[in-house]
Short mmCIF file of C-alpha atoms in Angstrom, two decimals:
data_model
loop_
_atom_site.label_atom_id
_atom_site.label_comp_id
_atom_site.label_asym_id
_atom_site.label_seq_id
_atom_site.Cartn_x
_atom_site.Cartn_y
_atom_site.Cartn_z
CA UNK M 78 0.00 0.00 0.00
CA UNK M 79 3.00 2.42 0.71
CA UNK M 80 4.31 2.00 -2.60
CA UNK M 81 1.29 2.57 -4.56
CA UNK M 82 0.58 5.98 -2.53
CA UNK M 83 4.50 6.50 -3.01
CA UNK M 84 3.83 5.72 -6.59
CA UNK M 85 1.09 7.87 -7.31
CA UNK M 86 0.89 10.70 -10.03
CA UNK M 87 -0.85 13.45 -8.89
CA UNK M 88 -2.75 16.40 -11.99
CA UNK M 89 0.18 18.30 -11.46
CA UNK M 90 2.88 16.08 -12.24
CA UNK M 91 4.01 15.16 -8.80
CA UNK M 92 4.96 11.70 -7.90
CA UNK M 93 4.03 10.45 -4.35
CA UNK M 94 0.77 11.45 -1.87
CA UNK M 95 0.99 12.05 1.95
CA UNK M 96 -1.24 9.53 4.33
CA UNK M 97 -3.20 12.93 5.00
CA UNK M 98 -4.22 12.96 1.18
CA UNK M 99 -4.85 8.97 1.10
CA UNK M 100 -7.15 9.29 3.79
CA UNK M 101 -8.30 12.41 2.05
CA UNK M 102 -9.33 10.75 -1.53
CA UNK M 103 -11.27 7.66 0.68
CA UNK M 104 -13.21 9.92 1.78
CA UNK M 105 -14.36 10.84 -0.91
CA UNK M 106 -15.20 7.32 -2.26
CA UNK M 107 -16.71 6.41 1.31
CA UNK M 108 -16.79 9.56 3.44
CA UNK M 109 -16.98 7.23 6.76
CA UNK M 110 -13.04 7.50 6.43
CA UNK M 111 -13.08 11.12 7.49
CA UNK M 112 -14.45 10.49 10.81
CA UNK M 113 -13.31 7.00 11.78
CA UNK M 114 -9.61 6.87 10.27
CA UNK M 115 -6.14 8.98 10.77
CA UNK M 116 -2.81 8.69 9.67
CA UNK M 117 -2.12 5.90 12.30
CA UNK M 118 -4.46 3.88 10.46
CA UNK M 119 -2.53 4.00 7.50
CA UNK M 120 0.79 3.31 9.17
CA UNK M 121 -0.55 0.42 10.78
CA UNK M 122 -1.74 -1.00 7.52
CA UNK M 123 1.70 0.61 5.49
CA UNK M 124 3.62 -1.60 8.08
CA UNK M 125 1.84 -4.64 8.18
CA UNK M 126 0.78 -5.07 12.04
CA UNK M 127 -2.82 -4.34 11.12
CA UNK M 128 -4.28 -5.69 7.74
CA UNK M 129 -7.43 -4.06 6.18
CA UNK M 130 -10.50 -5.64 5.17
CA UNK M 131 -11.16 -6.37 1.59
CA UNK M 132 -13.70 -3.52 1.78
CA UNK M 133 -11.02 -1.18 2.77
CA UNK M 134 -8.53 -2.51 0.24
CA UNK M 135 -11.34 -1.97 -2.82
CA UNK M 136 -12.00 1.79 -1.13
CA UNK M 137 -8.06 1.93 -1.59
CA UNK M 138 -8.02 0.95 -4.72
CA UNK M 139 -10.69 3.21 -6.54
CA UNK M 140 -9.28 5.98 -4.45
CA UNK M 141 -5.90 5.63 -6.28
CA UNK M 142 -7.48 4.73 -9.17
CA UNK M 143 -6.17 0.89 -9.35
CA UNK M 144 -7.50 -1.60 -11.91
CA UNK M 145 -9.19 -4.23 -10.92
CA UNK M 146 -6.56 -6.64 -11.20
CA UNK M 147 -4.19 -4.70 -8.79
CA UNK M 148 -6.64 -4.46 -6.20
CA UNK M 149 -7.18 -8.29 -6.19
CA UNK M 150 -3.71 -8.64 -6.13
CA UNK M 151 -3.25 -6.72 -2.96
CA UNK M 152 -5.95 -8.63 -1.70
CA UNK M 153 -3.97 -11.41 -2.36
CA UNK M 154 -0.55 -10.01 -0.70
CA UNK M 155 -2.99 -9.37 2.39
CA UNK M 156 -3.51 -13.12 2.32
CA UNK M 157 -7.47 -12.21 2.16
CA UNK M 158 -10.32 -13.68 0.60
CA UNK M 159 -13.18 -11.80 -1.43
CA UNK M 160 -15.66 -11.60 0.65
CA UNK M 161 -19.00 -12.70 -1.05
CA UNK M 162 -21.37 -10.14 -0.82
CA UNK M 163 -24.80 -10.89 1.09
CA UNK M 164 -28.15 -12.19 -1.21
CA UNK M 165 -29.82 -8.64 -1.72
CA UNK M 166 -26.97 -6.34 -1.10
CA UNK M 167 -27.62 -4.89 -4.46
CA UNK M 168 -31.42 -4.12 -3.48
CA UNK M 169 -31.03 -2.44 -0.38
CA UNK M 170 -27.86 -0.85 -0.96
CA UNK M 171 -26.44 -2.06 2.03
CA UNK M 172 -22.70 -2.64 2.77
CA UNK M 173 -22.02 -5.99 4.45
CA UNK M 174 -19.75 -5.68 7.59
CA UNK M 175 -17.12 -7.89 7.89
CA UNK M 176 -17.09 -10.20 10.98
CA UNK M 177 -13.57 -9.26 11.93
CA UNK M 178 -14.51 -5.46 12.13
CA UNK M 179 -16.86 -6.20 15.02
CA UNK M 180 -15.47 -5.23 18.50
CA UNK M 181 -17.05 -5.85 21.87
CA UNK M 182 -18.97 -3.08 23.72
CA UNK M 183 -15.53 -2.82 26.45
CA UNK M 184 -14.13 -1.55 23.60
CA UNK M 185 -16.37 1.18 22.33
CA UNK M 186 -13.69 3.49 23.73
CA UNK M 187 -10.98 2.83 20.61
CA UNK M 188 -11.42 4.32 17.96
CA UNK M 189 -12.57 2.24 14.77
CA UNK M 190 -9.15 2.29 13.72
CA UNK M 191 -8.51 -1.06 15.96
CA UNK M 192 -12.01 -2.37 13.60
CA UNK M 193 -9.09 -3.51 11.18
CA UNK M 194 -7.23 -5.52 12.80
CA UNK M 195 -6.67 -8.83 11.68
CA UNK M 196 -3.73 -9.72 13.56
CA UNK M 197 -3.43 -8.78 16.79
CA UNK M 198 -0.39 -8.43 18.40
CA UNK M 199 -1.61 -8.35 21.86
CA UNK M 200 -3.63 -11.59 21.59
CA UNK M 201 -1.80 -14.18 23.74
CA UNK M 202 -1.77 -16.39 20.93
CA UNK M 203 0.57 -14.16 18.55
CA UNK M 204 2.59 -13.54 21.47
CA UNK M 205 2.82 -17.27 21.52
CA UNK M 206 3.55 -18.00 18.09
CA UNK M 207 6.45 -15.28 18.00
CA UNK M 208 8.15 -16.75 21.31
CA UNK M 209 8.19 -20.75 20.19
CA UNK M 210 8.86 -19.79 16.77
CA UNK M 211 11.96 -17.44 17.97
CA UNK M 212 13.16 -20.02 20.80
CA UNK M 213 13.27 -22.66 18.33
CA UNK M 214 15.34 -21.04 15.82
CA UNK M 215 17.12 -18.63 17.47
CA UNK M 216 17.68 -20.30 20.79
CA UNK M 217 17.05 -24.20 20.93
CA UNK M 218 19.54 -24.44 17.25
CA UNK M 219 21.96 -22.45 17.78
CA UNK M 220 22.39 -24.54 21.56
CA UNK M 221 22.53 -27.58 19.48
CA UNK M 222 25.18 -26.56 17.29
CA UNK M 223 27.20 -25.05 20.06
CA UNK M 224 26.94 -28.56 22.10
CA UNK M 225 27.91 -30.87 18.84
CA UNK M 226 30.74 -28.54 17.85
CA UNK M 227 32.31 -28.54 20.98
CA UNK M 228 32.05 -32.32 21.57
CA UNK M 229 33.86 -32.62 18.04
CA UNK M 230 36.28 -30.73 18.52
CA UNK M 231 36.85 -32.26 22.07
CA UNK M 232 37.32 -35.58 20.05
CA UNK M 233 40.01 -34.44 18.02
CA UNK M 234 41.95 -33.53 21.42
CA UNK M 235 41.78 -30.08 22.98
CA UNK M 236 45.39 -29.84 23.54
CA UNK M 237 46.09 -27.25 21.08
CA UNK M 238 45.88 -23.42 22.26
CA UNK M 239 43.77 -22.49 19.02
CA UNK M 240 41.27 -25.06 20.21
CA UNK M 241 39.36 -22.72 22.34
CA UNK M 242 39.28 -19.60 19.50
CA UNK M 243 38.30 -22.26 16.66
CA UNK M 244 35.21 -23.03 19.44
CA UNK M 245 33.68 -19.38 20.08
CA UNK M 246 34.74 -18.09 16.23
CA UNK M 247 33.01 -20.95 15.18
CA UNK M 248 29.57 -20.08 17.37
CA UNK M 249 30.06 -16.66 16.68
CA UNK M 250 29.69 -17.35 12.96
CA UNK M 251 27.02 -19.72 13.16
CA UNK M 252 25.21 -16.64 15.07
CA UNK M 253 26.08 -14.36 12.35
CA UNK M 254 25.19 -16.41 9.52
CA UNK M 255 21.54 -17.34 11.08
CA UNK M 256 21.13 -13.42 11.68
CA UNK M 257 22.57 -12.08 8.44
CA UNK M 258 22.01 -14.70 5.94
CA UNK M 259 19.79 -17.26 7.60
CA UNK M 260 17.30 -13.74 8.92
CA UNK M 261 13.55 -13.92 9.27
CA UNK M 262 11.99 -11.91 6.99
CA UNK M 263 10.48 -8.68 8.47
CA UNK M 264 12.67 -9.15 11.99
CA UNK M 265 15.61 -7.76 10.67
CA UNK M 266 16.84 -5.38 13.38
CA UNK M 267 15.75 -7.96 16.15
CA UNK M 268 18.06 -10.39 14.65
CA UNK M 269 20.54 -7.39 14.28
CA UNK M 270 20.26 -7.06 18.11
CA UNK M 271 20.19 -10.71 18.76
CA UNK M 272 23.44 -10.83 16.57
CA UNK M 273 25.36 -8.13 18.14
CA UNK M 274 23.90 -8.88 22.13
CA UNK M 275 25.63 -12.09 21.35
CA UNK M 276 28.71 -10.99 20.30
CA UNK M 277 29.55 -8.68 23.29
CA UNK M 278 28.68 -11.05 25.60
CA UNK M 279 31.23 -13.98 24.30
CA UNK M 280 33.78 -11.57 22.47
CA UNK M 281 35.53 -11.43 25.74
CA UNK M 282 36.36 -15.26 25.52
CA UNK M 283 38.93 -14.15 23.18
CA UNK M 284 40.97 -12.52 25.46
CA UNK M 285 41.40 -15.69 27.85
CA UNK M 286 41.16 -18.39 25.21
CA UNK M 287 44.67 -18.64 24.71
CA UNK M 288 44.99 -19.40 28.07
CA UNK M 289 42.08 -22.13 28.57
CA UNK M 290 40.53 -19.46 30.69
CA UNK M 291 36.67 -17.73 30.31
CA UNK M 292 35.10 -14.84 31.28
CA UNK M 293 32.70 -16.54 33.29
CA UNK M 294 35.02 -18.21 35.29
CA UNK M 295 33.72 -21.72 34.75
CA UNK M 296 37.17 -22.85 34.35
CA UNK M 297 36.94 -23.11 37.80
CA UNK M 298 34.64 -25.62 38.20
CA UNK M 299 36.54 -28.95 39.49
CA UNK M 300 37.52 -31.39 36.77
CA UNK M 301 36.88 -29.13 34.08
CA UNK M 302 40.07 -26.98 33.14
CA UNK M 303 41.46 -28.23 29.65
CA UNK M 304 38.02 -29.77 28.47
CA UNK M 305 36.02 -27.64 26.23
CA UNK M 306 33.00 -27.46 28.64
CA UNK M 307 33.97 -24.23 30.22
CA UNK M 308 33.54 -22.54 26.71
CA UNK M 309 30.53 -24.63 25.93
CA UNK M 310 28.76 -23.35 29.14
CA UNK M 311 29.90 -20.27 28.59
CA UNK M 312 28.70 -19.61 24.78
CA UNK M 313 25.03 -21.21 26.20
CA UNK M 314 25.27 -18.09 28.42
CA UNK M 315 25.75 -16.04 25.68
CA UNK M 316 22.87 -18.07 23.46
CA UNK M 317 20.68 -17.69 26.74
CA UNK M 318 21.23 -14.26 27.61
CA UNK M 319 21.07 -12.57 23.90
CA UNK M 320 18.40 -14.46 23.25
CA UNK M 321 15.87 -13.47 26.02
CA UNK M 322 16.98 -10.03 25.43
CA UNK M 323 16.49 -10.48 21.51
CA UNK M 324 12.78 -11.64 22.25
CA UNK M 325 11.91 -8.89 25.12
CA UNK M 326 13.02 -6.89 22.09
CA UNK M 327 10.67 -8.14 19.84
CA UNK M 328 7.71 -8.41 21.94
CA UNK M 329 8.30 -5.13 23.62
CA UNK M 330 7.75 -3.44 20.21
CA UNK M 331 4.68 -5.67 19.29
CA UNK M 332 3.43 -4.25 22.84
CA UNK M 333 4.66 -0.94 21.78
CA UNK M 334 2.77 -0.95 18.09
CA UNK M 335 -0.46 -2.10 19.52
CA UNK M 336 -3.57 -0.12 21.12
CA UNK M 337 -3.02 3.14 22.77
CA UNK M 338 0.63 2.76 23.01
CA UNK M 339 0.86 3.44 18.92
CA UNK M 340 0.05 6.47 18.94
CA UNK M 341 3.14 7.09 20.82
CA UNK M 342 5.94 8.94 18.59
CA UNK M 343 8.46 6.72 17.20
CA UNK M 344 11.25 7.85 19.70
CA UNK M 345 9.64 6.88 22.70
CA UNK M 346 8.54 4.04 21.51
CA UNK M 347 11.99 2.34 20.33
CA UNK M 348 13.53 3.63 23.78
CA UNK M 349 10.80 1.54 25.39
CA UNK M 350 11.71 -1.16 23.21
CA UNK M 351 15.50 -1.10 23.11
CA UNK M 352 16.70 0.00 26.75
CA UNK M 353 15.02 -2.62 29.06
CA UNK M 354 16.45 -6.09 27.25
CA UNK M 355 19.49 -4.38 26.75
CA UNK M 356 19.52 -3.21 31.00
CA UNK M 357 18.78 -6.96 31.18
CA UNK M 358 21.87 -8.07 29.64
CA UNK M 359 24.36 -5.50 30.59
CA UNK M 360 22.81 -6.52 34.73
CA UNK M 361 23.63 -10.00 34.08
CA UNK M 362 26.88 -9.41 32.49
CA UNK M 363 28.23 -6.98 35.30
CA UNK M 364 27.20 -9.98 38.11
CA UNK M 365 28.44 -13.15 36.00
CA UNK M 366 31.94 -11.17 34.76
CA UNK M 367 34.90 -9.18 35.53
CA UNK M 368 36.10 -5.87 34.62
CA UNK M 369 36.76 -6.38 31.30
CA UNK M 370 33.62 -7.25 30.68
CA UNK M 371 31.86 -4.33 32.24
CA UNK M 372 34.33 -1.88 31.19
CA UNK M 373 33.28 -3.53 27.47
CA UNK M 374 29.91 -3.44 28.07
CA UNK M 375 29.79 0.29 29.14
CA UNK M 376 31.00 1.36 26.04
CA UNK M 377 29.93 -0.66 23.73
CA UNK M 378 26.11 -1.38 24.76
CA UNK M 379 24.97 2.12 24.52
CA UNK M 380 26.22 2.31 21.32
CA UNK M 381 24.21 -0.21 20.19
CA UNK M 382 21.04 0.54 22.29
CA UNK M 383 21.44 4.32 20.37
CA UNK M 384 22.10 2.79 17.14
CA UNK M 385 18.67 0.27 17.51
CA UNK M 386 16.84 2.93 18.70
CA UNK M 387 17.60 5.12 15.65
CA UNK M 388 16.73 2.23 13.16
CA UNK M 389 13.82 1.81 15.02
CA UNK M 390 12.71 5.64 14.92
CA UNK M 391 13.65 6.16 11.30
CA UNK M 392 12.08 3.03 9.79
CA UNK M 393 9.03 3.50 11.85
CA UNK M 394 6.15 5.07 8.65
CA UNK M 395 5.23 7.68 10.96
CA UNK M 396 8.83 9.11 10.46
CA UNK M 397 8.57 11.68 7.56
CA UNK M 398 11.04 14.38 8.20
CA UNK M 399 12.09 17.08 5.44
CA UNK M 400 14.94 17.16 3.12
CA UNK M 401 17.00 19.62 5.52
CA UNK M 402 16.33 17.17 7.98
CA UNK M 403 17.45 13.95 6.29
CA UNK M 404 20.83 15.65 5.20
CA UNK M 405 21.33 16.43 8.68
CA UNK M 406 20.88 13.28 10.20
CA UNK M 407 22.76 11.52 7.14
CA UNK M 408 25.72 13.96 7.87
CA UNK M 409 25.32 13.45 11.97
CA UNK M 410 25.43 9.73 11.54
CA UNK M 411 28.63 9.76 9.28
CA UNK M 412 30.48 12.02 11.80
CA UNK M 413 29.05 9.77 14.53
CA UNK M 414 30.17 6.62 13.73
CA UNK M 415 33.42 7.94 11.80
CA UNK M 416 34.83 10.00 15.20
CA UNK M 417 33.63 6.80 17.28
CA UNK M 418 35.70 4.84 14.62
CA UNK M 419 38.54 6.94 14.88
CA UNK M 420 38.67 6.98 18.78
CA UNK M 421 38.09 2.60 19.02
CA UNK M 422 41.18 2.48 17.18
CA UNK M 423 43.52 4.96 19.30
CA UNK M 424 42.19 3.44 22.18
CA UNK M 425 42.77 -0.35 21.19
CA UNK M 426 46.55 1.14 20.05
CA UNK M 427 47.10 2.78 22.84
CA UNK M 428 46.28 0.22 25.11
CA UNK M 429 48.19 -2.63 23.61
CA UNK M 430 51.13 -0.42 23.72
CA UNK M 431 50.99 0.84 27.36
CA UNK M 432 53.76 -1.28 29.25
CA UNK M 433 52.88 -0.56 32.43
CA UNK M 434 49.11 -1.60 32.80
CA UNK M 435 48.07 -4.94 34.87
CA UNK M 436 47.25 -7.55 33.54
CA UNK M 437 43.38 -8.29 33.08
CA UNK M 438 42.88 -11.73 34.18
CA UNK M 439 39.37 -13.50 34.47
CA UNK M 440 40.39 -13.70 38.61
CA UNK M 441 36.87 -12.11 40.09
CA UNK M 442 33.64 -11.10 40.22
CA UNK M 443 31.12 -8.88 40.98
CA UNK M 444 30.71 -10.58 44.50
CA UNK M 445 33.80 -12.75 44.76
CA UNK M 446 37.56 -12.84 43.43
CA UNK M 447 40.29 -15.43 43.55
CA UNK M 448 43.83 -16.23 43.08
CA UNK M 449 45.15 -18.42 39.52
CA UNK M 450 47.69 -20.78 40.09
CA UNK M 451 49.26 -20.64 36.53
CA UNK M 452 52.49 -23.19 37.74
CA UNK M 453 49.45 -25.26 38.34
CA UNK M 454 47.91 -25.18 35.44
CA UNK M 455 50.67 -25.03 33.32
CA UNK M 456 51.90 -21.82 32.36
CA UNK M 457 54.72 -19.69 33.21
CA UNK M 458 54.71 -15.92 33.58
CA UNK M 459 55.85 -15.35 30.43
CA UNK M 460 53.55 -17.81 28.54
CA UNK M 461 51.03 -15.75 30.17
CA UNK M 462 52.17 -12.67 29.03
CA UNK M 463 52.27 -13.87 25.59
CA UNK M 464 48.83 -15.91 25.67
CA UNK M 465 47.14 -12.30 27.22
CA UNK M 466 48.65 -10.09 24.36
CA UNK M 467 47.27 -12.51 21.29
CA UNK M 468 43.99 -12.45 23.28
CA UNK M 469 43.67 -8.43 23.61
CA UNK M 470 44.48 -8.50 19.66
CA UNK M 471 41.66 -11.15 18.77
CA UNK M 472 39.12 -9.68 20.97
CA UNK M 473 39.73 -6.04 20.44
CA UNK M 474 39.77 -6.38 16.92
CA UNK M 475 36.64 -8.55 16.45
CA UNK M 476 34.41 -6.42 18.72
CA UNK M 477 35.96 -3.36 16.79
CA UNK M 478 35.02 -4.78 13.61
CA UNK M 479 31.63 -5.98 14.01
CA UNK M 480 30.63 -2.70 15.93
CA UNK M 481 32.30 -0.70 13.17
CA UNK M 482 31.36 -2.60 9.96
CA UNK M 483 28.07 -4.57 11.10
CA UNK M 484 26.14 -2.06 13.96
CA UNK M 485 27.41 1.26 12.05
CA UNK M 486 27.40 0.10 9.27
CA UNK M 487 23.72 -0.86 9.45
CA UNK M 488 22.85 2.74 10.58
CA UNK M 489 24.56 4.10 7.67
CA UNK M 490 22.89 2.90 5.35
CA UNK M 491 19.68 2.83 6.81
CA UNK M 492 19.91 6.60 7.27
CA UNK M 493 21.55 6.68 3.47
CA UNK M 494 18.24 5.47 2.51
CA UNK M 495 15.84 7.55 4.23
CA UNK M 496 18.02 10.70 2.60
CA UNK M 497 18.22 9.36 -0.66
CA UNK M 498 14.26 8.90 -0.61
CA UNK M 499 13.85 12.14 0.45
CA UNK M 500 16.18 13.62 -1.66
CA UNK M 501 15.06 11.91 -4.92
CA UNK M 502 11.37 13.18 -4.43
CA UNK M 503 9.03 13.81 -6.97
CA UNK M 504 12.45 14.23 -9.81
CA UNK M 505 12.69 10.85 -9.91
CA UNK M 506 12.21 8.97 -13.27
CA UNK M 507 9.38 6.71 -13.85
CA UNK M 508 11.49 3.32 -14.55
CA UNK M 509 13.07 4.33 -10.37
CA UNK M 510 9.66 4.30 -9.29
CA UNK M 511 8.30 1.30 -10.83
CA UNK M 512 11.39 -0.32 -9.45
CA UNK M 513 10.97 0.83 -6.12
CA UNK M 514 6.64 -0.10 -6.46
CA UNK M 515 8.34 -3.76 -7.67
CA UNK M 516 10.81 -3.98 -4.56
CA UNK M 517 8.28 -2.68 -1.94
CA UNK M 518 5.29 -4.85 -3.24
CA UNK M 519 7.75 -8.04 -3.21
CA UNK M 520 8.53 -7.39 0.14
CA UNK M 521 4.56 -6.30 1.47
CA UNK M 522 4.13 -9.98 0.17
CA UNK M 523 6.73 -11.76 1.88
CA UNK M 524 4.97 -9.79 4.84
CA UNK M 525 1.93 -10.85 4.05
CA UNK M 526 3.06 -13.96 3.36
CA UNK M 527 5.01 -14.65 7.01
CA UNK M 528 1.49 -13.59 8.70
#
């Protein structure tokens, strides 16, 4: 539906119509529309977490002046049927009401924007569906892998000090690949978070792998020091932990589009969404870890609780802001992430060069600390030494990376996108827009479709 009002040629020449004129021109083919409808109807509909009837689709359709065939094939995309119209409709004139427009008298109080909804994101069954569906791909799979991958490559003998990196690259892949490649259509940026929540939480594995140590300190535990179960426990943290914040994520903003709460800007909205999981994980990660990981955490959470709450804002429909506007914010976000770029490096130099700092070991807690008996466990002081500076390289460089290239990279060209559409505008040629009807009526059917 966006495209086609996005599409649109107005008398004058102009290409494109605001919701405010939509809503406008169905008035005027059913003028019900002007006192039951607003613009939040139409984002609701625009972003698929409200479908409208066929009624509403053929109002659509003559106010845009469709052919017959394209309104039946957005009926279609919706995943509707034609609804047959009642014996004697023609006589009396009558409009049939569809069944799923009716709404209980408790809810007299909305207004008959919520008569459209088809599914509901509050019912407990979609709230289901959504959790199984996400725990079995996103959290049950990714466990499995993690647990046959690390009895493998405890078969082949985990004597060898790359051992433990080849076991959390290998998980962090599999992550990256089920996010990136392996994504659910329409839940991009909560497998964006999922992807990246992971990542800080096991990144600092890196830094004690070459030791056989963890984070977590599970290395502790009796009998298991040189087995890879402390790393196998301690990427199921990181599976655990990113993924209940991953699916607060995505139900908070289901929560978030529905009833009263939509009509909430799209700022506070993604802040609602973003800051609790990601509170949830950072808590967890400041109890279960050491300072490494919180000073980590600190930093780099924030970062990408701003940079999913920006993706959130600007992708939301309601988010229309001017051309001055979108140059600003593309120009902000490339001297954002640029400076932060700039700084991550210095700071990852300047710390592997400092002589004099102490050594971060994996040695306490938020409640608790111990002593390691390397002599006992193998090392000397120099093989420590050694084993700590390869670590700092591997995990300063990987979190740098992925932040860098995957999180800011992701807000650039998000924001890209939202200034190129603004600055394109009505000058743009009629093969772009056909392309762009093409791309965004492929994916309102995949929508459609995953409904």
């Amino acid at each position: 539906m966006r495209a086609y009002r996005e599409a649109f040629l107005e008398e004058d020449g102009r290409r494109g119509i605001s919701q405010a004129e939509l809503l406008r021109r169905m008035s005027a083919v059913d003028g019900s529309f002007a006192q039951r409808f607003s613009h939040a109807t139409v984002t609701r509909w625009e972003a698929g977490t409200t479908r409208p009837t066929v009624e509403r689709l053929r109002i659509f359709g003559k106010a845009l002046n469709l052919s017959d065939d394209e309104v039946l094939g957005l009926i279609a995309l919706a995943g509707l049927e034609q609804e047959p119209e009642p014996i004697g409709a023609h006589e009396t004139g009558l409009e049939s009401t569809p069944v799923s427009e009716e709404l209980p008298e408790s809810e007299t109080h909305l207004s008959a924007t919520e008569t459209d909804v088809v599914v509901n994101e509050v019912d407990s069954p979609a709230w289901w569906s959504t959790a199984l569906r996400f725990l079995s791909f996103r959290f049950l799979l990714p466990a499995a892998c993690i647990g046959i991958g690390g009895f493998a490559l405890n078969m082949l003998g985990w004597n060898n000090d790359w051992m433990p990196l080849a076991y959390v690259m290998m998980a962090s892949l599999l992550v990256l690949a089920q996010a990136f490649v392996w994504t659910e259509r329409r839940q991009n940026l909560r497998d964006l978070y999922w992807a990246s929540m992971f990542i800080l939480l096991v990144s600092p594995a890196f830094r004690f792998a070459p030791l056989g140590l963890d984070q977590f300190g599970f290395y502790r535990i009796s009998g298991l020091f040189g087995s890879h179960m402390p790393y196998l426990l301690m990427l199921l943290v990181g599976v655990v932990l990113a993924g209940l914040s991953a699916l607060s994520f995505q139900l908070l903003w289901m929560w978030q589009s529905s009833g009263a709460r939509a009509e909430r800007g799209p700022l506070a909205r993604a802040v609602w969404t973003v800051i609790p999981p990601t509170l949830l994980s950072y808590a967890v990660a400041v109890v279960l870890s050491g300072s490494i990981v919180w000073i980590q955490s600190t930093v780099a959470m924030p970062f990408l609780a701003a940079t999913l709450i920006t993706l959130l804002a600007i992708q939301n429909r309601q988010t229309d802001p001017d051309q001055g506007q979108r140059r600003f914010l593309l120009q902000a976000s490339f001297t954002i992430v640029i400076i932060s770029s700039i700084l991550g490096a210095a700071a990852i130099v300047l710390v592997h060069g400092a002589p004099d700092l102490p050594m971060a070991l994996p040695d306490h807690t938020l409640f608790a600390s111990w002593e390691i008996d390397f002599e006992l466990l193998g090392y000397t002081q120099e093989q420590v030494y050694e084993g700590l500076d390869v670590g700092y390289v591997w995990h300063s460089m990987c979190t740098y990376v992925y932040m860098v290239m995957v999180v800011g990279g992701s807000l650039l060209v998000a924001v890209f996108r939202l200034s190129d559409s603004g600055l394109r505008g009505p000058s743009a040629d009629t093969g772009s827009d056909a392309a762009t009807l093409s791309d965004h009526t492929t994916r309102t059917a995949a929508g459609a479709g995953s409904r």
